[in-house]
PDB file of C-alpha atoms in Angstrom:
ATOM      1  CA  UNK A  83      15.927  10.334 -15.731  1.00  0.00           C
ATOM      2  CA  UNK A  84      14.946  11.516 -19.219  1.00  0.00           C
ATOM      3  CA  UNK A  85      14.556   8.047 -20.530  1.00  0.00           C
ATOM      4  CA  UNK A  86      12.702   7.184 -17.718  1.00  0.00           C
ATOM      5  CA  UNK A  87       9.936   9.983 -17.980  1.00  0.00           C
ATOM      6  CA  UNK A  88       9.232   8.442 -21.483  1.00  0.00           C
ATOM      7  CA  UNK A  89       9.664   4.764 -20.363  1.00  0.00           C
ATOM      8  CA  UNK A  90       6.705   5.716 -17.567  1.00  0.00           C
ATOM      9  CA  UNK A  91       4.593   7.284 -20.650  1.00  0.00           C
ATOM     10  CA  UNK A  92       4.986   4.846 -23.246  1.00  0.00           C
ATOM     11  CA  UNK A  93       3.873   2.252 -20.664  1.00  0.00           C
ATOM     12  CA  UNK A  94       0.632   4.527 -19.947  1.00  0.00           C
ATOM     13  CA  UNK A  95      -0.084   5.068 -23.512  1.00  0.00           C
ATOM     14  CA  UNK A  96       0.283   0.936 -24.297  1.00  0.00           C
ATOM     15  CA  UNK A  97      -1.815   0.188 -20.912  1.00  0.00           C
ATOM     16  CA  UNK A  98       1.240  -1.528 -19.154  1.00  0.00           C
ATOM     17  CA  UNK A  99      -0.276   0.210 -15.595  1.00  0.00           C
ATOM     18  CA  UNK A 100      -3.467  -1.886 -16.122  1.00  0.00           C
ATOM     19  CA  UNK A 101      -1.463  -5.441 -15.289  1.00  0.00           C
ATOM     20  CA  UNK A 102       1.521  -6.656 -13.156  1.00  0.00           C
ATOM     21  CA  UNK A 103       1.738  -9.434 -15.619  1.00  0.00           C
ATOM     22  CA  UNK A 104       2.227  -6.777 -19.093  1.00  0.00           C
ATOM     23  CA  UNK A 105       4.053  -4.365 -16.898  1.00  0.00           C
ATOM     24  CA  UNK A 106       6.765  -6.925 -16.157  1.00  0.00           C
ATOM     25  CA  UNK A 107       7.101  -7.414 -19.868  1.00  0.00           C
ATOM     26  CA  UNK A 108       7.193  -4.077 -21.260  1.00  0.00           C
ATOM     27  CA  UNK A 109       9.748  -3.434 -18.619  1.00  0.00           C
ATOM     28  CA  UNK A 110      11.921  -6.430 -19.495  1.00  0.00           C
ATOM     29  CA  UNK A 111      11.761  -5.123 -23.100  1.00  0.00           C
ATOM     30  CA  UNK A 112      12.329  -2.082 -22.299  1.00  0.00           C
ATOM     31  CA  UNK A 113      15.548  -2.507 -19.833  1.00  0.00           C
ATOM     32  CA  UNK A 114      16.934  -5.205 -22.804  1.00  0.00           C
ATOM     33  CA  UNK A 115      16.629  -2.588 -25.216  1.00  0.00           C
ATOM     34  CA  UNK A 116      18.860  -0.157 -23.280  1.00  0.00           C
ATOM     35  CA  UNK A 117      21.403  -2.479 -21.603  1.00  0.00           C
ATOM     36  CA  UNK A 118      21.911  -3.696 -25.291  1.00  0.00           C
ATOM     37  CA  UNK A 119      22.707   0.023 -26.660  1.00  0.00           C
ATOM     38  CA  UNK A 120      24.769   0.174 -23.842  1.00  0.00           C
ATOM     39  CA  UNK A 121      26.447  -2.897 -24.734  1.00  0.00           C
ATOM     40  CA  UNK A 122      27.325  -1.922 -27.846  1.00  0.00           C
ATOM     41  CA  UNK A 123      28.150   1.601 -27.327  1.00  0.00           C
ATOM     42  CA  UNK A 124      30.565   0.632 -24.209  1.00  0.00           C
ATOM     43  CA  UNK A 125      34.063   1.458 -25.147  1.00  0.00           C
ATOM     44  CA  UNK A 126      36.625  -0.118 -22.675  1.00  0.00           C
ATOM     45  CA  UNK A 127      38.688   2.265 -20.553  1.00  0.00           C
ATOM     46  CA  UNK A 128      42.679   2.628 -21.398  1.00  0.00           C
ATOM     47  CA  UNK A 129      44.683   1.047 -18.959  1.00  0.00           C
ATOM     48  CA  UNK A 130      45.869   3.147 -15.989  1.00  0.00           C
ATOM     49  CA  UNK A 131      49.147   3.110 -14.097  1.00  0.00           C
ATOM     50  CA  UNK A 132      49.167   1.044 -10.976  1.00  0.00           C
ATOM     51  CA  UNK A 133      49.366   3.033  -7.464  1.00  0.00           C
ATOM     52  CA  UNK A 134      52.813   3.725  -6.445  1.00  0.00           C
ATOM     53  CA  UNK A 135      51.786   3.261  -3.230  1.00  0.00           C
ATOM     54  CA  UNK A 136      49.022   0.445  -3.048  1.00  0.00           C
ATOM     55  CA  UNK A 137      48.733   0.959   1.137  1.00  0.00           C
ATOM     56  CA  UNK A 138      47.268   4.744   0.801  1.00  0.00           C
ATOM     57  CA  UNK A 139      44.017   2.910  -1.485  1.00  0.00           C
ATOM     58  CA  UNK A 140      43.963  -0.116   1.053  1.00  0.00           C
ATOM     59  CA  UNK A 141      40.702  -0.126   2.539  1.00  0.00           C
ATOM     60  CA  UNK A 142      40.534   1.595   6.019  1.00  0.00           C
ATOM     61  CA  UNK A 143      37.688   0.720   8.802  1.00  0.00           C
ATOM     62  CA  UNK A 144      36.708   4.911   9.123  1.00  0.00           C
ATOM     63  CA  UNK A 145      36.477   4.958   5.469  1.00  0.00           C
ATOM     64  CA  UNK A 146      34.061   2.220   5.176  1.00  0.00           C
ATOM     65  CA  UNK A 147      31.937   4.603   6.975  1.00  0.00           C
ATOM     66  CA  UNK A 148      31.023   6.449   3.779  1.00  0.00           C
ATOM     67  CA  UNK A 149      29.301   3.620   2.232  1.00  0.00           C
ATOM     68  CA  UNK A 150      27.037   3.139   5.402  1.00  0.00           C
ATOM     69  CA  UNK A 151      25.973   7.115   4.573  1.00  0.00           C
ATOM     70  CA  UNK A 152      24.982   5.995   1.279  1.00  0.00           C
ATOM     71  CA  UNK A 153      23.502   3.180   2.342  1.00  0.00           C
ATOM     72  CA  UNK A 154      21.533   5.616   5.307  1.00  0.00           C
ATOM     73  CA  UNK A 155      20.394   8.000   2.357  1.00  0.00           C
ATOM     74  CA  UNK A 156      18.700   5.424  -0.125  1.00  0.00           C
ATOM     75  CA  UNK A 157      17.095   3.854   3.046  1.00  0.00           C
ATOM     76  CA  UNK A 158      15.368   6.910   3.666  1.00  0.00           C
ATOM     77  CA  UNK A 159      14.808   8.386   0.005  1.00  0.00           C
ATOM     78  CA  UNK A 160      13.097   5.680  -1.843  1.00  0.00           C
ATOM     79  CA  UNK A 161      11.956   4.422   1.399  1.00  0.00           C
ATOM     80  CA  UNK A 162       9.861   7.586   1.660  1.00  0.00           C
ATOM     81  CA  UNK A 163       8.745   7.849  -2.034  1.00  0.00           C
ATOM     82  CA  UNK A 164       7.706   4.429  -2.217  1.00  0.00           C
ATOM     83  CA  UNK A 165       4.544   5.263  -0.445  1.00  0.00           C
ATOM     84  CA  UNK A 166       4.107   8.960  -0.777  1.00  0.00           C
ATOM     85  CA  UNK A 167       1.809   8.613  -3.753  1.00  0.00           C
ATOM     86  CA  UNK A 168      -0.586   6.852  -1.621  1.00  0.00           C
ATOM     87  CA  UNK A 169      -0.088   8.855   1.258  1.00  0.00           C
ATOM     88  CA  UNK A 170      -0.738  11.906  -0.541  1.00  0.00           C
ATOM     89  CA  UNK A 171      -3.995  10.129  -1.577  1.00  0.00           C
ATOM     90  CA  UNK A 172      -5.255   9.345   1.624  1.00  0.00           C
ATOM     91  CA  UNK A 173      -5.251  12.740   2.661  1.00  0.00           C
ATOM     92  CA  UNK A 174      -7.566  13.645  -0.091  1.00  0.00           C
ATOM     93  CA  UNK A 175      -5.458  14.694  -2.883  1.00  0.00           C
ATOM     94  CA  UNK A 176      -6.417  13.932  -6.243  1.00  0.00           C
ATOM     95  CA  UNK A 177      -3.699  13.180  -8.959  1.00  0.00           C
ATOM     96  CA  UNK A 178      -5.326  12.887 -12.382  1.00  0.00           C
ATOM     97  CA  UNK A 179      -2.998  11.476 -14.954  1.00  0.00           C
ATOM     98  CA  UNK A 180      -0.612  10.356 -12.252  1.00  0.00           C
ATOM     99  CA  UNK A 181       1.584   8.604 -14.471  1.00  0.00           C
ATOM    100  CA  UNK A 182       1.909  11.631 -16.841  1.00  0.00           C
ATOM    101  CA  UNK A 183       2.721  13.913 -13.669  1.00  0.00           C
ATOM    102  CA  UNK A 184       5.271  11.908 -12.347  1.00  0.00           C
ATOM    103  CA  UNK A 185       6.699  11.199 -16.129  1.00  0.00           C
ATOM    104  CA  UNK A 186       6.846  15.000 -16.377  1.00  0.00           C
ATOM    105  CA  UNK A 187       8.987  15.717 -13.326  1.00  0.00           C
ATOM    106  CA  UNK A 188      11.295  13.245 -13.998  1.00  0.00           C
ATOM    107  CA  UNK A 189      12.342  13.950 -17.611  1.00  0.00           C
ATOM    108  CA  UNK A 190      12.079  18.082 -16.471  1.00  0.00           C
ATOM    109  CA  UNK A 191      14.738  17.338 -13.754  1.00  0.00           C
ATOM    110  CA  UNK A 192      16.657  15.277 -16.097  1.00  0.00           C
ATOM    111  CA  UNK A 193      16.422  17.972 -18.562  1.00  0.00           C
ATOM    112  CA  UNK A 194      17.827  20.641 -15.842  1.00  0.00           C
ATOM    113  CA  UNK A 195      20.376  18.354 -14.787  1.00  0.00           C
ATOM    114  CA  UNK A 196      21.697  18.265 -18.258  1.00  0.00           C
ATOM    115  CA  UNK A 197      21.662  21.368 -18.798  1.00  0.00           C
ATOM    116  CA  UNK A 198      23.486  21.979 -15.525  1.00  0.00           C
ATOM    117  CA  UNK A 199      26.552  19.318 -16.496  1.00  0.00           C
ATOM    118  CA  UNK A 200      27.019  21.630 -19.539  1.00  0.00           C
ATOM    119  CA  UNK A 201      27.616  24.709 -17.661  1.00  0.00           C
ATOM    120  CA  UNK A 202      31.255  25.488 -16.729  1.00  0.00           C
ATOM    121  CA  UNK A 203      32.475  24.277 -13.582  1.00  0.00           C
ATOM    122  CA  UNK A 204      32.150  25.772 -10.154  1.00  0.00           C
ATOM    123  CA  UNK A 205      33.983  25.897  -7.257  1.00  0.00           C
ATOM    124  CA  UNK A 206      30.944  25.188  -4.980  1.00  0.00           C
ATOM    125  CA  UNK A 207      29.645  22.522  -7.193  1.00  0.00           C
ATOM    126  CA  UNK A 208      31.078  19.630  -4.712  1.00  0.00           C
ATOM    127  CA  UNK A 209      29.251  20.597  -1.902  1.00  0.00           C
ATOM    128  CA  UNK A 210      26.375  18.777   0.011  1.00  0.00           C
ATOM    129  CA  UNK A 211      24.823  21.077   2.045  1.00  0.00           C
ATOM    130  CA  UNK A 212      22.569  22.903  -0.351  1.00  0.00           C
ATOM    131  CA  UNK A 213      21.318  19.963  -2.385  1.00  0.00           C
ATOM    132  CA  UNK A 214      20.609  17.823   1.362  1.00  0.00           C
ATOM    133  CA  UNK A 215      18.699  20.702   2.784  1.00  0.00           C
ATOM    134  CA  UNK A 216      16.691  20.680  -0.431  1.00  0.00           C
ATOM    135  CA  UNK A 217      15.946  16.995  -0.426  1.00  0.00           C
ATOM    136  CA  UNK A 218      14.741  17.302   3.350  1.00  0.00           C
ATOM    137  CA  UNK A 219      12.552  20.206   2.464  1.00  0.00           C
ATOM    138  CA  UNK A 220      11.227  18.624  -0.273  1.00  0.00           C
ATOM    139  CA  UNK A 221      10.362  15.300   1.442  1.00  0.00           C
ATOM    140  CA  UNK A 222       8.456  18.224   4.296  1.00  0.00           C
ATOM    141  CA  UNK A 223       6.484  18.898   1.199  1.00  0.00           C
ATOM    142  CA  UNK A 224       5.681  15.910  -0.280  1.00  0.00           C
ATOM    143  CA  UNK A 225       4.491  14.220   3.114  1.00  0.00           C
ATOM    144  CA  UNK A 226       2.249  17.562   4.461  1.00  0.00           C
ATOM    145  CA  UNK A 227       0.818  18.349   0.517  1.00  0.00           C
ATOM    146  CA  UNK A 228      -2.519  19.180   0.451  1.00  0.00           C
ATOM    147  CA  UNK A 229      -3.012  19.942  -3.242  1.00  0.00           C
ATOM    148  CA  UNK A 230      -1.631  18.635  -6.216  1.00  0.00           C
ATOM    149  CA  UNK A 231       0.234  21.893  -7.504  1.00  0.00           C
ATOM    150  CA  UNK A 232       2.156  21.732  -4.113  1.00  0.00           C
ATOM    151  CA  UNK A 233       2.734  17.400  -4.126  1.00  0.00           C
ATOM    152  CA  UNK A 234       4.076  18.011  -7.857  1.00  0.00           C
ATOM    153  CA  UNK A 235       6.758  21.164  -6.674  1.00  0.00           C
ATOM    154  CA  UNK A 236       7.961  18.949  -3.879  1.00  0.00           C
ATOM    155  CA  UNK A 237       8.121  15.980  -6.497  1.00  0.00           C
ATOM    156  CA  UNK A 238      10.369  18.153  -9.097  1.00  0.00           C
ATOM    157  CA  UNK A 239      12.617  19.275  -6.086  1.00  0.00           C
ATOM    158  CA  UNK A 240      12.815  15.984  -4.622  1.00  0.00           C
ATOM    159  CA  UNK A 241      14.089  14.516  -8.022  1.00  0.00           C
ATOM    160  CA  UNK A 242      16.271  17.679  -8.786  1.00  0.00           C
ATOM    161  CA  UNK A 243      18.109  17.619  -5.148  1.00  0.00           C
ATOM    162  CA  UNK A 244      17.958  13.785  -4.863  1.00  0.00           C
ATOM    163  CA  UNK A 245      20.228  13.055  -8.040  1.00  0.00           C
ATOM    164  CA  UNK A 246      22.648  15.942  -7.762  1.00  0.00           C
ATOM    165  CA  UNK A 247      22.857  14.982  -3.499  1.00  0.00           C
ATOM    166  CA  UNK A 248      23.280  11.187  -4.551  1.00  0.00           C
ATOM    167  CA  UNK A 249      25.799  12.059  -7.644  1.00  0.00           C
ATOM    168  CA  UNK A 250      28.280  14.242  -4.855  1.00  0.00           C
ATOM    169  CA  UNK A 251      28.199  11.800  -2.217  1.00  0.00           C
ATOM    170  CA  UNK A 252      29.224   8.981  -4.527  1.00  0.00           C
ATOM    171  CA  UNK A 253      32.031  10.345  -5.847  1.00  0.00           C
ATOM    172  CA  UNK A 254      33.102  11.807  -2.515  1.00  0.00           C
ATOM    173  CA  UNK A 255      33.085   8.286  -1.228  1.00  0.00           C
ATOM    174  CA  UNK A 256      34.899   7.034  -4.222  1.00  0.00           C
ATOM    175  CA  UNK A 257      37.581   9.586  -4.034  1.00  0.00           C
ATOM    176  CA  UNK A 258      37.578   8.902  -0.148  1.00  0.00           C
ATOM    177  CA  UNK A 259      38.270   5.308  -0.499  1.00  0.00           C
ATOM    178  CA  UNK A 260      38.457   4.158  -4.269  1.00  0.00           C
ATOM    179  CA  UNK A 261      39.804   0.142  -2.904  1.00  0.00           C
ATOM    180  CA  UNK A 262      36.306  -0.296  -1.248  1.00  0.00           C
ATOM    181  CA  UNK A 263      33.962   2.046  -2.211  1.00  0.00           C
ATOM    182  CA  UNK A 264      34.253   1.554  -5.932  1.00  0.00           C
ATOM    183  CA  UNK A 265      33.050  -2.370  -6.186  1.00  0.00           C
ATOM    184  CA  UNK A 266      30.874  -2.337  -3.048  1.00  0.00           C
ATOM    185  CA  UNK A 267      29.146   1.087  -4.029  1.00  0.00           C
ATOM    186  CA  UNK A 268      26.228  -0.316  -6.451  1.00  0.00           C
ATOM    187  CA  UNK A 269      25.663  -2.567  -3.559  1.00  0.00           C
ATOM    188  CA  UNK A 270      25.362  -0.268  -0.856  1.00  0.00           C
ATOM    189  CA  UNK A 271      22.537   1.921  -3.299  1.00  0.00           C
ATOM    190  CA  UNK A 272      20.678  -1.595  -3.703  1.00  0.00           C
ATOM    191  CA  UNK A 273      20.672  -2.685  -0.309  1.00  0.00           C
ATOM    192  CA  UNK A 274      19.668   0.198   0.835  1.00  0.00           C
ATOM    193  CA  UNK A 275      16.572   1.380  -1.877  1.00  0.00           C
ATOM    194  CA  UNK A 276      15.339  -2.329  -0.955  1.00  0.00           C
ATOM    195  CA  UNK A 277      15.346  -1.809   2.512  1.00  0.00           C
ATOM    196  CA  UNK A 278      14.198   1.443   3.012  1.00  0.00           C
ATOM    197  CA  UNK A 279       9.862   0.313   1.241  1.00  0.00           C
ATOM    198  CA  UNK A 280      10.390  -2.495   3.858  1.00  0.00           C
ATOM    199  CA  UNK A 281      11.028  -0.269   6.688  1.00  0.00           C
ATOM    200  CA  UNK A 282       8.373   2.310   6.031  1.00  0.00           C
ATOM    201  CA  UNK A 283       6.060  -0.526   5.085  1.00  0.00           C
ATOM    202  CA  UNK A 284       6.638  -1.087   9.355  1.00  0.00           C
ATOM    203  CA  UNK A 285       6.183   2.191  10.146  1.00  0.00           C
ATOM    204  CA  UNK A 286       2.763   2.433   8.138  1.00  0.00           C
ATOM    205  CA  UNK A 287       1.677  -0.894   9.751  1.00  0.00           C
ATOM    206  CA  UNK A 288       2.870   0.506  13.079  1.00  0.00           C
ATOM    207  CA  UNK A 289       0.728   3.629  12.233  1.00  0.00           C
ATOM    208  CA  UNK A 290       3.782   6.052  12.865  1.00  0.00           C
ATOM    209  CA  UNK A 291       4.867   7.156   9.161  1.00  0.00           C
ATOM    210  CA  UNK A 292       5.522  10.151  10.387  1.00  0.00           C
ATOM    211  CA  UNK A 293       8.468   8.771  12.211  1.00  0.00           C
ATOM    212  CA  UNK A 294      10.050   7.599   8.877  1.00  0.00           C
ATOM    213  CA  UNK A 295       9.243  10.541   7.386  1.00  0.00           C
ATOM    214  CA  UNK A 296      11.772  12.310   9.563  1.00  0.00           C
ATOM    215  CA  UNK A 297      14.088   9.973   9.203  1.00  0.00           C
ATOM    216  CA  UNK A 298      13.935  10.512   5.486  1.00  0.00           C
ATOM    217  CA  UNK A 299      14.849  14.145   6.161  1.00  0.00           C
ATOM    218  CA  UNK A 300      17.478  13.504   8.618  1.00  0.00           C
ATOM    219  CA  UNK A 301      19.024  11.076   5.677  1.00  0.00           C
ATOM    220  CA  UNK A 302      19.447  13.851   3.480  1.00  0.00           C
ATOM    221  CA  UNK A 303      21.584  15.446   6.057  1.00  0.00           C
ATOM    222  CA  UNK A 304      23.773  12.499   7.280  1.00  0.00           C
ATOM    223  CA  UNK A 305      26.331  13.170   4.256  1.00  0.00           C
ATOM    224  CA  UNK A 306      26.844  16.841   5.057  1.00  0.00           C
ATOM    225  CA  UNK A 307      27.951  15.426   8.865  1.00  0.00           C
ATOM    226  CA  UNK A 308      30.122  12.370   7.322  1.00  0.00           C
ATOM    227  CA  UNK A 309      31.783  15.084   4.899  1.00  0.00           C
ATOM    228  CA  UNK A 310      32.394  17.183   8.006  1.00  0.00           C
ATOM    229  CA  UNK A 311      33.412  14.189   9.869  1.00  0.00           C
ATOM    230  CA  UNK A 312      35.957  13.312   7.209  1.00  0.00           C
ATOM    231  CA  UNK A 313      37.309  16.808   7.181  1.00  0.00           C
ATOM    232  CA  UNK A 314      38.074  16.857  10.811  1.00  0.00           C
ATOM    233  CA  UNK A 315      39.750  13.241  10.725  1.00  0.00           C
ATOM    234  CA  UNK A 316      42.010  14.615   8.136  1.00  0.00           C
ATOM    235  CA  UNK A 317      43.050  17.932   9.975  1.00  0.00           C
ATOM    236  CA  UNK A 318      44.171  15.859  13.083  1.00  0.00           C
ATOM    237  CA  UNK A 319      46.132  13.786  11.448  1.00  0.00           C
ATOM    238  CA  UNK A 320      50.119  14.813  11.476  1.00  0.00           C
ATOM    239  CA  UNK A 321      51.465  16.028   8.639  1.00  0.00           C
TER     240      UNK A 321
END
């Protein structure tokens, strides 16, 4: 997220926004230049033991059910964002130095993310609740913002809850069903942050984006039910 805030300004500064055509390139450039450091700075994990008993990882129909949830929650979160700058405009919102603003909220809530990873771990720090009722209140804020002080707070909470909410689901689902859920999890983020634009494209067109709009809250909450969901499946199983 902090590279990103300075990837969105040093395109601003260099006039990449004015183009689609420039705006490819710079971004080409700019994704070379850091899948080539990571290239070079990926070190190859040592070898680990194999499973002693390879049936317990096999993959399970109700544990394919996590990466639906992820796919549910990127459906509805860059779904929503995709058009919230321009929502936010139509209702008569000015955002001078957009580009900047957004920049700025991004590498903040990278910054406080960092800073949060270096802290000593928690005991609560696994949970889903707080972070998903924090994304859905943000997203409240973001689509009834009437001002740009108020668009911008929802913005830093959406990006602050989003990552940490996205970060605990995805290794809950991992841990949950590491066969599956490890090689078909990058695909399940994809497919669903390319769906979601489409969708509330639809519900623009339809003139109802307030109906996806609540769907993008209800997303944020659809992990705290599958956690409980899990929970419950693994207290009524025998012993």
């Amino acid at each position: 997220m902090i590279i990103s805030g300075f990837v969105i300004v040093a395109v601003q500064l260099t006039g990449g926004f004015g183009g689609y055509a420039f705006l490819m390139v710079q971004l080409g450039i700019v994704f070379l230049i850091i899948t080539g450091t990571g290239l070079v700075l990926y070190r190859a994990p040592a070898a680990t033991l194999a499973l002693n008993n390879p049936a317990k990882s096999a993959a399970r129909p109700d544990r394919l059910l996590g990466l639906a949830v992820i796919f549910l929650l990127f459906v509805g979160q860059p779904g929503f964002w995709a058009y919230a700058v321009q929502n936010v405009q139509q209702r008569g919102v000015v955002l001078d130095h957009l580009a900047y603003a957004i920049a700025f909220c991004k590498a903040a809530a990278g910054f406080v993310l960092l800073l949060g990873a270096i802290r000593p771990p928690s005991k609560t720090k696994d949970g889903l609740l707080f972070p998903g009722l924090v994304v859905a209140l943000s997203v409240v804020g973001i689509a009834t913002a009437n001002d740009t002080a108020s668009f911008m707070l929802s913005l830093l909470l959406w990006e602050l809850s989003l990552n940490v909410l996205s970060a605990r689901l995805q290794a809950a689902v991992v841990q949950d069903n590491p066969a599956t859920a490890g090689p078909w999890l990058t695909g399940a983020v994809f497919l669903g942050a390319a769906t979601g634009p489409l969708l509330h494209g639809m519900a623009i067109q339809a003139q109802v984006p307030l109906v996806f709009a609540a769907y993008a809250c209800l997303s944020a909450l659809i992990p705290v039910a599958w956690v409980y969901l899990r929970a419950q499946i693994v207290l009524a199983k025998p012993s």
